[in-house]
XYZ file of C-alpha atoms in Angstrom:
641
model
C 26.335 10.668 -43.108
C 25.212 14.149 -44.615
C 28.110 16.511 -45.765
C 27.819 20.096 -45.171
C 30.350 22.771 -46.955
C 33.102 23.606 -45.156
C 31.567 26.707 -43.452
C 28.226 24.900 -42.119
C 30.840 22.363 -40.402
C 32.297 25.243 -38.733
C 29.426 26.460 -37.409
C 28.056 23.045 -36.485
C 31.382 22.376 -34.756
C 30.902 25.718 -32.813
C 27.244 24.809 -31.999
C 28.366 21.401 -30.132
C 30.880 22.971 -28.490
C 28.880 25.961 -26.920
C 25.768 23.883 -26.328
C 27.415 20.769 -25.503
C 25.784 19.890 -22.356
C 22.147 20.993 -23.405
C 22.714 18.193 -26.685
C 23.749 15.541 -24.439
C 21.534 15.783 -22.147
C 18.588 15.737 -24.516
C 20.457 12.509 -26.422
C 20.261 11.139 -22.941
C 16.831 11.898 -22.288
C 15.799 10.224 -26.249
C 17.743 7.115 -25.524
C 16.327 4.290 -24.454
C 16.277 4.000 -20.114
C 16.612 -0.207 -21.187
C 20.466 0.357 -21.554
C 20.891 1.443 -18.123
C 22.488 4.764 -16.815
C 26.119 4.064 -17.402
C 25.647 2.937 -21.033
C 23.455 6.053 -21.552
C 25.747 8.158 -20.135
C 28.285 7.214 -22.861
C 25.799 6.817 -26.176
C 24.636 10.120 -25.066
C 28.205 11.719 -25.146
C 29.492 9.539 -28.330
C 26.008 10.530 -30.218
C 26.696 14.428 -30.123
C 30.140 14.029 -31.105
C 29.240 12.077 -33.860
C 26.391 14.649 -34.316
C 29.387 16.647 -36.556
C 28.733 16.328 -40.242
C 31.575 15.951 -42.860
C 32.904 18.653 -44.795
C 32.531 18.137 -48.873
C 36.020 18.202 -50.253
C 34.392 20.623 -53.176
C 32.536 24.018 -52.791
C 29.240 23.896 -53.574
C 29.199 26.518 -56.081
C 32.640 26.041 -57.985
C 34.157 29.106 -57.286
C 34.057 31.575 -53.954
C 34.098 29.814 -50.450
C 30.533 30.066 -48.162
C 30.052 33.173 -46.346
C 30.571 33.232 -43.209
C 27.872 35.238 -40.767
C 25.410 35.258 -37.955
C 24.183 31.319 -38.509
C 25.169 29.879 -35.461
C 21.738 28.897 -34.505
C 21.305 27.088 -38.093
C 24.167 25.625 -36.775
C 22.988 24.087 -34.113
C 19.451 23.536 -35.272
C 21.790 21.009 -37.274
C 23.447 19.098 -35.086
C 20.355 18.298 -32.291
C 18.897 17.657 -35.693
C 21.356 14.966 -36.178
C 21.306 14.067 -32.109
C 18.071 13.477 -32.486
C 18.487 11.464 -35.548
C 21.310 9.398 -33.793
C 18.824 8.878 -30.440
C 16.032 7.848 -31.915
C 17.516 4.930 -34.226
C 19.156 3.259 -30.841
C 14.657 2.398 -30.150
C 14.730 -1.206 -30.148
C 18.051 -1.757 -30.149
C 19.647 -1.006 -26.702
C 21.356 -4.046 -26.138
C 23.931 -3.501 -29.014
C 27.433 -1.896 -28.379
C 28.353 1.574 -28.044
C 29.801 3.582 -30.112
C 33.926 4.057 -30.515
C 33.960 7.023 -28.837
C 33.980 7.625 -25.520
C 34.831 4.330 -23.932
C 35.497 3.884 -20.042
C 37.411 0.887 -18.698
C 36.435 -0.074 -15.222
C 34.371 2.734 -13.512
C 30.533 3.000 -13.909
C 28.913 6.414 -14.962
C 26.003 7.468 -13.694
C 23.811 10.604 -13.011
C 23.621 11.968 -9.599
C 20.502 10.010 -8.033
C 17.501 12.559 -7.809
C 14.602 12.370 -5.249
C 10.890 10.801 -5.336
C 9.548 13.122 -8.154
C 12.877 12.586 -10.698
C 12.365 8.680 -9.880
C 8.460 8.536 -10.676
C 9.257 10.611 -14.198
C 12.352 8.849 -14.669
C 9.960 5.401 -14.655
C 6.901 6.959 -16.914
C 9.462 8.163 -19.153
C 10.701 4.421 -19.592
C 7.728 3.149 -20.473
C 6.698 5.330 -23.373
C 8.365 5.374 -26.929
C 11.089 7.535 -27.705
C 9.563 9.564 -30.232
C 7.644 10.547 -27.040
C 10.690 11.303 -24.789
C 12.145 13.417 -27.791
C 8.912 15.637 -27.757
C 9.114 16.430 -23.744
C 12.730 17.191 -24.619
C 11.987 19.064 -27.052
C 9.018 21.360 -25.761
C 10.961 21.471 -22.037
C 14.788 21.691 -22.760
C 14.374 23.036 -26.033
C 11.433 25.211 -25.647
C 9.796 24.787 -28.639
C 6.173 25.151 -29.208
C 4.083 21.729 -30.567
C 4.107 23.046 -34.545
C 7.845 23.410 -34.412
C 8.679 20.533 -32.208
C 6.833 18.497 -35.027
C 8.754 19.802 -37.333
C 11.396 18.455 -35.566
C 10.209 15.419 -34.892
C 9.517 14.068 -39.017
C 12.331 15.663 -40.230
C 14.444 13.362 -37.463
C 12.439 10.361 -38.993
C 10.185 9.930 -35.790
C 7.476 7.602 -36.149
C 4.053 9.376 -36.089
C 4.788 12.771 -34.527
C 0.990 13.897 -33.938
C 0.327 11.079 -31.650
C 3.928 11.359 -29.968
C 2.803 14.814 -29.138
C -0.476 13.372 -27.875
C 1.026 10.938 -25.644
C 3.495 13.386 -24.231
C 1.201 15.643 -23.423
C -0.728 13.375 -21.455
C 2.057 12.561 -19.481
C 3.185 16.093 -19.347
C 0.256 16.366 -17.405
C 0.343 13.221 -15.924
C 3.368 14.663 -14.267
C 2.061 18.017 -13.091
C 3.564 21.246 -13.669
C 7.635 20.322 -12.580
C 8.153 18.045 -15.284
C 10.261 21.654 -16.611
C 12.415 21.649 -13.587
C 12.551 17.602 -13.293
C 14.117 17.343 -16.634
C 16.145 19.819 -16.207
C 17.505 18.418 -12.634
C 20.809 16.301 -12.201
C 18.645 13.001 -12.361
C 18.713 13.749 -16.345
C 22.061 15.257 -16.157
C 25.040 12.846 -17.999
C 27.421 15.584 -17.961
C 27.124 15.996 -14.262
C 27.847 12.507 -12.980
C 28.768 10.496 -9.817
C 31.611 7.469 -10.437
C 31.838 3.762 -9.296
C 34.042 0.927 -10.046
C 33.199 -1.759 -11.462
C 32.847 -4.938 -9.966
C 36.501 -5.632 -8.727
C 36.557 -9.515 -8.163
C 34.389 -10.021 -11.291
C 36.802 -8.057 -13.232
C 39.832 -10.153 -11.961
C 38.274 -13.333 -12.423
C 36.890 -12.189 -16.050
C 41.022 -11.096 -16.771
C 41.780 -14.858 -15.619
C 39.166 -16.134 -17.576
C 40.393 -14.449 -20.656
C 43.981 -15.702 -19.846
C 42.611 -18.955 -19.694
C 40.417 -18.760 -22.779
C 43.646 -17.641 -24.637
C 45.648 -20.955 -23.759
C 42.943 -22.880 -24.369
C 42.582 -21.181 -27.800
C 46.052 -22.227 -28.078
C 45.697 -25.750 -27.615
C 42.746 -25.891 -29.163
C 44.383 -24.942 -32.582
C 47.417 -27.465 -31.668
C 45.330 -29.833 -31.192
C 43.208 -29.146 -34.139
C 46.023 -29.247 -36.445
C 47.488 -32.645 -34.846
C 43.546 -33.977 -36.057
C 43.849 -32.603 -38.958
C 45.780 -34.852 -40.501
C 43.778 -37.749 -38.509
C 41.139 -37.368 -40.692
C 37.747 -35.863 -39.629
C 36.336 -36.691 -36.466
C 32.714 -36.302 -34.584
C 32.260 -32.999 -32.513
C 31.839 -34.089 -28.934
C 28.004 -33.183 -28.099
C 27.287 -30.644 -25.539
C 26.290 -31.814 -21.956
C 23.327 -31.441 -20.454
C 24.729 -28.629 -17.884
C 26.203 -27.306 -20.603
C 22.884 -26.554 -22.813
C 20.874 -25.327 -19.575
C 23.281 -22.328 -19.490
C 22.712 -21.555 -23.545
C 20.076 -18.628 -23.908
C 18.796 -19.814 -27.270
C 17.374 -22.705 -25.459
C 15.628 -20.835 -22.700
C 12.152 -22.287 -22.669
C 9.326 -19.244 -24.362
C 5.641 -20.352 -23.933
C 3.355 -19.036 -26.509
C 1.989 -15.336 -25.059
C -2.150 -16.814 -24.891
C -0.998 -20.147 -23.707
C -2.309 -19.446 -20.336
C -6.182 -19.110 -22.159
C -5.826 -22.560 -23.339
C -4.455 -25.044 -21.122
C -5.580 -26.972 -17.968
C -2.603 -26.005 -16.089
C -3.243 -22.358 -15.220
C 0.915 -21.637 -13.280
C 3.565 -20.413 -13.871
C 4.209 -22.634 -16.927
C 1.628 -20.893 -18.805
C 3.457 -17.256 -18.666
C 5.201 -15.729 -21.293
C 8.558 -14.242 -21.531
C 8.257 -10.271 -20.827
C 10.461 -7.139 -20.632
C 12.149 -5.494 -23.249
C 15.380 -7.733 -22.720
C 13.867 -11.013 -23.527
C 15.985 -11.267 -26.585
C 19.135 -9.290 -24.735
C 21.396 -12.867 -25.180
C 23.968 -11.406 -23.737
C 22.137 -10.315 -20.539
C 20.651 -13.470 -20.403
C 23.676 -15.859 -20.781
C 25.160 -13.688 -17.789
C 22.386 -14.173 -15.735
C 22.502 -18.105 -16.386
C 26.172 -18.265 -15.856
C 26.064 -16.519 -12.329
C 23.370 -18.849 -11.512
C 25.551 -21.739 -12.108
C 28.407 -20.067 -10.791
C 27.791 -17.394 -8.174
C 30.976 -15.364 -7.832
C 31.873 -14.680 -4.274
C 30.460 -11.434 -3.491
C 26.760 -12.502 -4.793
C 24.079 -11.831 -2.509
C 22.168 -15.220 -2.528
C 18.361 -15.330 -0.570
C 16.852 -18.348 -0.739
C 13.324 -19.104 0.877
C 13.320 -21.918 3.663
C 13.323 -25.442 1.952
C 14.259 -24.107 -1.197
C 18.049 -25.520 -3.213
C 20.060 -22.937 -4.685
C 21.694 -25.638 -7.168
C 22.305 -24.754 -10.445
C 20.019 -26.058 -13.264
C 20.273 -28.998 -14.648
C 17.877 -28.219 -17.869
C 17.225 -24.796 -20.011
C 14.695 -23.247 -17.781
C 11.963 -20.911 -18.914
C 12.235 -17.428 -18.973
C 9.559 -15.603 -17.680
C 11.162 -11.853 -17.988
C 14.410 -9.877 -18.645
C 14.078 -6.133 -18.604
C 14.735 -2.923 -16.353
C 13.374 -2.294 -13.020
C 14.206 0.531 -11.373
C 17.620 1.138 -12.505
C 18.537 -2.475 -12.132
C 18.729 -5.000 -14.583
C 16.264 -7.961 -13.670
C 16.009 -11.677 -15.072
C 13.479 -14.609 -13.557
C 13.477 -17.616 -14.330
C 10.819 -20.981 -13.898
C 12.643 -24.236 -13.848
C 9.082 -26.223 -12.553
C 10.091 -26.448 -8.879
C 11.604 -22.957 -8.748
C 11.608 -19.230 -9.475
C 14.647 -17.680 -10.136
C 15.409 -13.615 -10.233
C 18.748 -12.795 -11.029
C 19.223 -8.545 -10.433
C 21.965 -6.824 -11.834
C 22.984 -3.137 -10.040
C 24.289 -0.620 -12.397
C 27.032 -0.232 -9.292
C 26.090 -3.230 -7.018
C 26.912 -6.966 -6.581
C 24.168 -9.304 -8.283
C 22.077 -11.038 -6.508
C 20.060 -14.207 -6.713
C 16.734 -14.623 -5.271
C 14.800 -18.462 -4.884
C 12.169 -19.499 -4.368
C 9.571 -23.004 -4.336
C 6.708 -22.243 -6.168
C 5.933 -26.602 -7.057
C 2.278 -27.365 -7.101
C 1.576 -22.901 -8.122
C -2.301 -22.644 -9.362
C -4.118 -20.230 -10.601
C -3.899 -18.072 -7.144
C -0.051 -19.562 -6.154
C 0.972 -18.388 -9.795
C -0.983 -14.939 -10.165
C 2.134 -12.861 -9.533
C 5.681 -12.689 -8.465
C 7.685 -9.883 -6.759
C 9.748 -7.947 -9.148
C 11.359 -5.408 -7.275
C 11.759 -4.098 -3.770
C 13.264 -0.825 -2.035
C 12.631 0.545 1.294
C 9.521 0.200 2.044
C 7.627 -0.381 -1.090
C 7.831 -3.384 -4.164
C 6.576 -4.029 -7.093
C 4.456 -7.201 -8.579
C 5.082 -8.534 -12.044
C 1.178 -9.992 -12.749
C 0.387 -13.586 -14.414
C -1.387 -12.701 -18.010
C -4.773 -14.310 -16.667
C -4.929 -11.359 -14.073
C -7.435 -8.620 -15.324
C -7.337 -6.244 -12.042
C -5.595 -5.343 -9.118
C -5.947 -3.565 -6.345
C -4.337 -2.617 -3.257
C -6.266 -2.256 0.578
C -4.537 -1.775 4.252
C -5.980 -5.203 6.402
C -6.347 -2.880 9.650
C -8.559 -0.501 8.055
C -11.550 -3.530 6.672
C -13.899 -0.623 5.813
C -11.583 1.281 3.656
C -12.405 0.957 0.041
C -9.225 -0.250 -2.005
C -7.450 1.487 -4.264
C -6.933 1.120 -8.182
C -3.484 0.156 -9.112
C -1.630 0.649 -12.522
C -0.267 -1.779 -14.558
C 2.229 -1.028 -17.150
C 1.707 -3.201 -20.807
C 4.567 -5.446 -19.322
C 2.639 -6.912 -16.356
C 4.634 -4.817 -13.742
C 2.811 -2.746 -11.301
C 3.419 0.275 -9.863
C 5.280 0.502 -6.201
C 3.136 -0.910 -4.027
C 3.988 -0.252 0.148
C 5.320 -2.872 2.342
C 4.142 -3.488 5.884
C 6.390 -2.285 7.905
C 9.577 -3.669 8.936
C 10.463 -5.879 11.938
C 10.017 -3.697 15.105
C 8.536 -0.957 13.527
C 5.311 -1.365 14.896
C 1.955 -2.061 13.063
C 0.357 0.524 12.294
C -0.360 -0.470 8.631
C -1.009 -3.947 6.184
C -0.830 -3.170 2.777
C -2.449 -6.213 0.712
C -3.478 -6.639 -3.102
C -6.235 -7.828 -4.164
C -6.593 -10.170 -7.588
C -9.136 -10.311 -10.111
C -8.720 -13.433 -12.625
C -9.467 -13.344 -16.801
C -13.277 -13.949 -17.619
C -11.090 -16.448 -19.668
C -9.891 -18.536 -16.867
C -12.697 -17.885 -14.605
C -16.269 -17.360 -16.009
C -17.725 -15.297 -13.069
C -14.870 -13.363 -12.784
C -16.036 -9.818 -14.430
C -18.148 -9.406 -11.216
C -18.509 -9.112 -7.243
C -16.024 -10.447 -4.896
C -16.118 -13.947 -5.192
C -13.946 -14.873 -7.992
C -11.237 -12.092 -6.529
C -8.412 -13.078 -4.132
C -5.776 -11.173 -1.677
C -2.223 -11.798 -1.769
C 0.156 -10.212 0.891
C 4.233 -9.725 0.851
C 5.693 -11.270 3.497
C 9.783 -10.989 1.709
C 9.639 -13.839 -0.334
C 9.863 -13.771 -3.900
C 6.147 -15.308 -4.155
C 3.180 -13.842 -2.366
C 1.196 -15.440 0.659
C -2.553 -16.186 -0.408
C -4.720 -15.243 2.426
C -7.853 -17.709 3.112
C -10.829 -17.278 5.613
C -12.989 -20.227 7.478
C -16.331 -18.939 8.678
C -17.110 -19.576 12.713
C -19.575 -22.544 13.294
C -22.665 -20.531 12.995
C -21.874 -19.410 9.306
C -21.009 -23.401 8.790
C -17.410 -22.931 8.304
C -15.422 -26.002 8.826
C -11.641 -26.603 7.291
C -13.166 -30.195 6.336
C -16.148 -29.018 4.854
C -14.945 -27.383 1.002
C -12.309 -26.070 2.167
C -11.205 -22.085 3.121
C -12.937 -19.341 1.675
C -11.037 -16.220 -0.206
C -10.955 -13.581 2.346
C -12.176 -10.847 0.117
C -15.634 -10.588 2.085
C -16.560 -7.920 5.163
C -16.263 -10.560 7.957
C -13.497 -11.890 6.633
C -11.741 -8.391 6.526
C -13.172 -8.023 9.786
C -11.703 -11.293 11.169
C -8.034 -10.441 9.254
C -8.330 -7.035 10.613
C -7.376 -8.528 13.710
C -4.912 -11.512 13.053
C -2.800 -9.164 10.358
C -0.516 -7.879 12.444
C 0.939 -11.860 13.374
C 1.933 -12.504 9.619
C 4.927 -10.458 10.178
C 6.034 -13.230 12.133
C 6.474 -15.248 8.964
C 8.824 -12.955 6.956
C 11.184 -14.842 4.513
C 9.891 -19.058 5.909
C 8.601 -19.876 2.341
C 4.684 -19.347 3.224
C 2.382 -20.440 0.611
C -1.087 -19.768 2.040
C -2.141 -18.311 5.351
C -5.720 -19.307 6.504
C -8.236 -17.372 9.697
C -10.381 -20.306 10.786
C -13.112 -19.064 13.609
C -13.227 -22.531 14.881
C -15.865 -21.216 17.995
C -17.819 -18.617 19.421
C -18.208 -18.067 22.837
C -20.764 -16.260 25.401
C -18.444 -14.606 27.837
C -19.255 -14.215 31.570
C -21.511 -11.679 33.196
C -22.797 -10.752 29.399
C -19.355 -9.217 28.402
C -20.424 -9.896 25.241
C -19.671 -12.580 22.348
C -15.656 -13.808 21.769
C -14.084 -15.653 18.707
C -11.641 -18.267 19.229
C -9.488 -18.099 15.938
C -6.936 -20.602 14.667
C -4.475 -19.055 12.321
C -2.842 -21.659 10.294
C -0.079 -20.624 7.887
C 1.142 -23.680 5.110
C 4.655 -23.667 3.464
C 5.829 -24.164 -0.019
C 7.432 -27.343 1.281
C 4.609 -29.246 3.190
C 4.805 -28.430 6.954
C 2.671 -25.697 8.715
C 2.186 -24.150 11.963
C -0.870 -22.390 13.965
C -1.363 -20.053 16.017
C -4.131 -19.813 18.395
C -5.665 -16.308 19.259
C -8.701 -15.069 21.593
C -10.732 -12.418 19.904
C -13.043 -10.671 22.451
C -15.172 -7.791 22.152
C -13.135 -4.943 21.227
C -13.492 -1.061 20.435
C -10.676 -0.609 17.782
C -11.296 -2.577 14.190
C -7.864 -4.047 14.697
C -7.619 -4.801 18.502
C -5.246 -8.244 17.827
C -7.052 -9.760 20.896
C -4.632 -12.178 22.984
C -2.478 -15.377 21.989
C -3.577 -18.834 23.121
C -1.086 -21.343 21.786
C 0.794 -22.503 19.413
C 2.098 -25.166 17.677
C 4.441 -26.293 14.797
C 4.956 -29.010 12.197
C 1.403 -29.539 12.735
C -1.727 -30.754 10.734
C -4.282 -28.888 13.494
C -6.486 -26.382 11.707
C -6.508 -27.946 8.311
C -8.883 -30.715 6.644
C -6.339 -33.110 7.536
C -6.710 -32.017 11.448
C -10.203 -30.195 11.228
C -10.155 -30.277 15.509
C -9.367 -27.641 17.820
C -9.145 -26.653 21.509
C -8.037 -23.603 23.201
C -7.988 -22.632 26.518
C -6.742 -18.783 28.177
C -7.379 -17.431 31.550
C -9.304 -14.081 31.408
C -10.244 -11.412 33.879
C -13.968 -10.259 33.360
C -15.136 -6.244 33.762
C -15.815 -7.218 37.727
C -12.109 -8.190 38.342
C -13.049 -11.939 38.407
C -10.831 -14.384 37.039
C -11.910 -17.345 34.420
C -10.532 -19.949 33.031
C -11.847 -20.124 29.118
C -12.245 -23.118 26.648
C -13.932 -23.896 23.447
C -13.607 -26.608 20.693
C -14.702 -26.890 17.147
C -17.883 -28.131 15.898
C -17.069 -31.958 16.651
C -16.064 -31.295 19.826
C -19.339 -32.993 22.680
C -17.756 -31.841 25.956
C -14.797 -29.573 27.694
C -12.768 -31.106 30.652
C -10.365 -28.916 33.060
C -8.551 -30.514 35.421
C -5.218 -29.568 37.310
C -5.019 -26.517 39.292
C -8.930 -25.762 37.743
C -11.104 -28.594 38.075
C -14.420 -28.169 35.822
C -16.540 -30.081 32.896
C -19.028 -29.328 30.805
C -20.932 -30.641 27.712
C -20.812 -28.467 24.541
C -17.899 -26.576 22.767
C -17.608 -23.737 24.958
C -16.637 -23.634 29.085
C -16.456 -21.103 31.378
C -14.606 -21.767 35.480
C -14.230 -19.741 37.872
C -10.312 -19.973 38.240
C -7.212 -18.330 39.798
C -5.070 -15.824 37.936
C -2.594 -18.568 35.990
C -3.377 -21.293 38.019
C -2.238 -24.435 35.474
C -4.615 -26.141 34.040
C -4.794 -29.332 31.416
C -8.094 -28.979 29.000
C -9.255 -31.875 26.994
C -12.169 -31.611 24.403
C -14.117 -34.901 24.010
C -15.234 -35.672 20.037
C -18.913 -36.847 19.391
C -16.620 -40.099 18.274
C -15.285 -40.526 21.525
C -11.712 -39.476 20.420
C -9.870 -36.970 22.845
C -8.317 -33.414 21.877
C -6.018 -31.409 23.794
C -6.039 -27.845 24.108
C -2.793 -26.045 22.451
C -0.209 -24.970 24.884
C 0.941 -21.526 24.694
């Protein structure tokens, strides 16, 4: 540490005390947003206390003491020299402890939340360096200009201080003309702060664990010295369960393994975030996965087990999101993402993801808040972008991806009851590296929608008949094209009916066409078939006439579940609905797939026809049984509502 004489302590000491609040907050603003609020809060105060240099026990010029006089600001050019200094060296290194001073046993620290502006700087902020945070701190709390904030910035040992000036000034303007206010706000505040306890029940059971610990320390050493004069003996092996929860066995694939292997899932990611080596944070994670305490939140999709693991899994990312603390794992059946609230419960979130591909795999949901989320992106995904399903003529929009592979906030359709107004999918572009036509056009890209699961639901499309589209014949198509926008357009609004049931895939299949009565134009008969993680699926069966609006959902004909219908397993399919033409007659509708040779009504409508398509006169919802008759001879019945 440097020493100072006796009078430039003084005035240092005076400096920190009259400008405390404007040092810590710029020590806050410096230090790294990986440690999370609460441990900033408290490096930031312990840094500018330990910003005071020592006094030298000799004067420097052997004789008369310094002057005293008007060098208060040399004073404190001094110590946010030394904060600086102090913030700058904690780059890299968040995860180690703080400082002696201040400490705070069992309450959380944290800043008083600002709004949507302080939240979006708060996140560019944490993904730049923080030679680049110390410039913005130093133009807009400090107010100097960019030749003395360099100045600044070597003499604090910051790592190339032209092009921290370069990149703050891009996000200076990135951020628009507030940045000023929004760093001065009580989002970046840590001597104006809100307080929490700490996890209560953890916090007893840790005390109990420590008692324990303590006896078994004790017996340990009894025991040792009672083998100690046995003679040596072997040191019992760890179990299995015991190595799965040790972080320095967590499974790491190589970062460009995904460009060279057949088996393009989630085996082929690398570990990201900037906690990957946090041990500590990791072991944690691992240990409430084994061992949920109490209070845990615990989601798990449909099908999926919660058990603990049973091998070291692989760790696919540790770092910050949004103020909370998250870790996922891959055990090759599962995903796991452990989140960690600065002043919440943790949570555990699973979900299936055995038999992922290259479109199962692409990405994984990150983080969530009310009404928006974010992806974390496979490393074989080159672009994304984001497009609303009820608008299919709307160009999509560009979406940025931080160096990580996490997005930015993407909206979520809206929540149960609240209508349908919107769809808000993404849309995937693979690595010319993994797929050679990739770099252009539509057909290489995908869409993937959030339906609350930790994995996104691939959407597929089956062309009607007349564009040969058959679930049997090569299978779905990506629905990245106009008609099939046009055909999900109208079918989006029913996936909110699979929220949080461990979807895999959802396919549109326009299994017939259909003339309708008195020339009221052409209708679609669409089977909607959605396929789980775990094996079963279910279909829904919808009647698309001729509509005005883009995303008119058209009417419901059936359903079914636990079913193979509508898939190259079951590539048959009736449906039947009664429907009122322009004239205020009554019909009773059917149509079949391509295989299907003939229609038969009988019951309370009585009619038959050869072809896929029939139209009866019929009473409003008078009952009525339809059969389709194969080319094979085989007989298909209509789906029931």
């Amino acid at each position: 540490m440097d020493e100072r004489t006796r009078a430039d302590v003084e005035r240092a000491e005076a400096a920190i005390v009259e400008h405390y609040p404007r040092l810590v907050r710029l020590a806050y603003l410096v230090l790294p947003p990986s440690m999370g609020r609460h441990r900033r809060v408290l490096t930031a105060h312990a840094l500018v206390q330990r910003a005071l240099p020592r006094a030298r026990l000799r004067r420097p010029d052997g004789g008369l003491p310094a002057q005293r006089g008007p060098a208060a600001e040399a004073g404190y050019d001094l110590v946010r020299l030394r904060t600086l200094r102090l913030a700058l060296a904690y780059e890299g290194r968040a995860g180690r402890g703080l400082p002696v001073l201040p400490q705070v046993w069992g309450l959380r620290l944290f800043p008083r939340a600002g709004g949507a502006e302080e939240l979006a700087l708060d996140q560019a902020l944490s993904a730049v360096p923080a030679s680049v945070r110390a410039t913005l701190g130093l133009w807009h709390l400090e107010g100097l200009d960019e030749d003395a904030a360099r100045t600044v910035l070597e003499e604090a040992g910051a790592p190339a201080p032209d092009l921290a000036q370069q990149a703050a000034g891009q996000l200076d303007r990135e951020a628009g003309a507030g940045a000023v206010g929004l760093l001065n706000s009580g989002e970046f505040d840590p001597c104006t702060v809100q307080t929490r306890p700490t996890d209560l029940l953890r916090r007893r059971q840790r005390l109990r664990a420590a008692a324990a610990l303590g006896a078994v320390l004790v017996l340990g050493a009894t025991a040792a010295g009672l083998w100690w004069g046995a003679g040596d003996r072997p040191v019992r092996p760890r179990t299995v369960a015991e190595q799965a929860l040790d972080p320095a066995r967590l499974v790491r694939t190589p970062n460009d393994r995904w460009a060279d292997t057949a088996k393009v899932d989630f085996t082929a990611w690398p570990a990201r975030g900037r906690q990957a080596g946090d041990r500590e944070l990791l072991g944690r994670a691992l240990r409430v996965w084994a061992a949920p305490p109490a209070d845990a939140r615990i989601t798990a999709a449909a099908g999926t087990s919660t058990r603990p693991p049973d091998h070291p899994p692989q760790l696919l990312y540790a770092g910050l999101i949004d103020n909370v603390m998250v870790v996922v794992f891959h055990d090759g059946e599962r995903l796991v993402r452990y989140a960690e609230p600065e002043d919440a419960t943790p949570t555990l979130h699973f979900a299936r993801v055995d038999g992922a591909d290259l479109t199962g795999g692409a990405a994984l949901v990150i983080g969530r808040g009310n009404g928006w989320m974010r992806y974390l992106l496979a490393p074989w995904i080159s672009e994304i972008t984001t497009r609303d399903l009820l608008a299919p003529g709307a160009l999509p929009h560009g979406l940025h991806v931080a160096p990580d592979g996490v997005t930015d906030r993407i909206a979520t359709p809206p929540a149960p009851g609240g209508g349908c107004g919107r769809w808000p999918v993404a849309r995937f572009r693979p690595s010319t590296r993994v797929v050679e036509n990739a770099a252009h056009g539509d057909d290489a890209t995908f869409l993937l929608a959030d339906l609350d699961d930790l994995v996104p639901v691939h959407l597929l499309y089956v062309p009607p008949p007349s564009a040969g589209g058959t679930p049997a014949n090569g299978g779905p198509h990506e629905a990245t094209g106009a008609p099939a926008l046009r055909s999900w357009a109208r079918t989006a609004c029913e996936l909110g009916a699979l929220r949080g049931t461990g979807v895999r895939s959802v396919t549109d299949w326009a299994f017939a066409e259909q003339d309708l009565p008195g020339g009221a134009g052409r209708a679609t008969w669409m089977c909607t078939r959605a396929d789980t993680w775990r094996g079963p699926g279910s279909v829904t069966l919808r009647f698309l006439a001729p509509a005005a609006r883009p995303a008119d959902p058209g009417r419901i004909a059936g359903r079914a579940a636990d079913t193979a219908a509508c898939s190259r397993f079951g590539p048959h399919a009736v449906g039947e609905i009664h429907w009122r033409a322009g004239t205020g007659k009554w019909y009773l509708l059917a149509a079949g797939s391509q295989d299907v040779g003939g229609l038969t009504a009988t019951g309370g409508v009585r009619a038959s026809g050869d072809g896929s398509t029939l139209a009866a006169p019929a009473a409003p919802g008078a009952p009525a049984t339809v059969t389709g008759r194969l080319r094979s001879g085989v007989s298909v019945r209509a789906f029931g509502p």
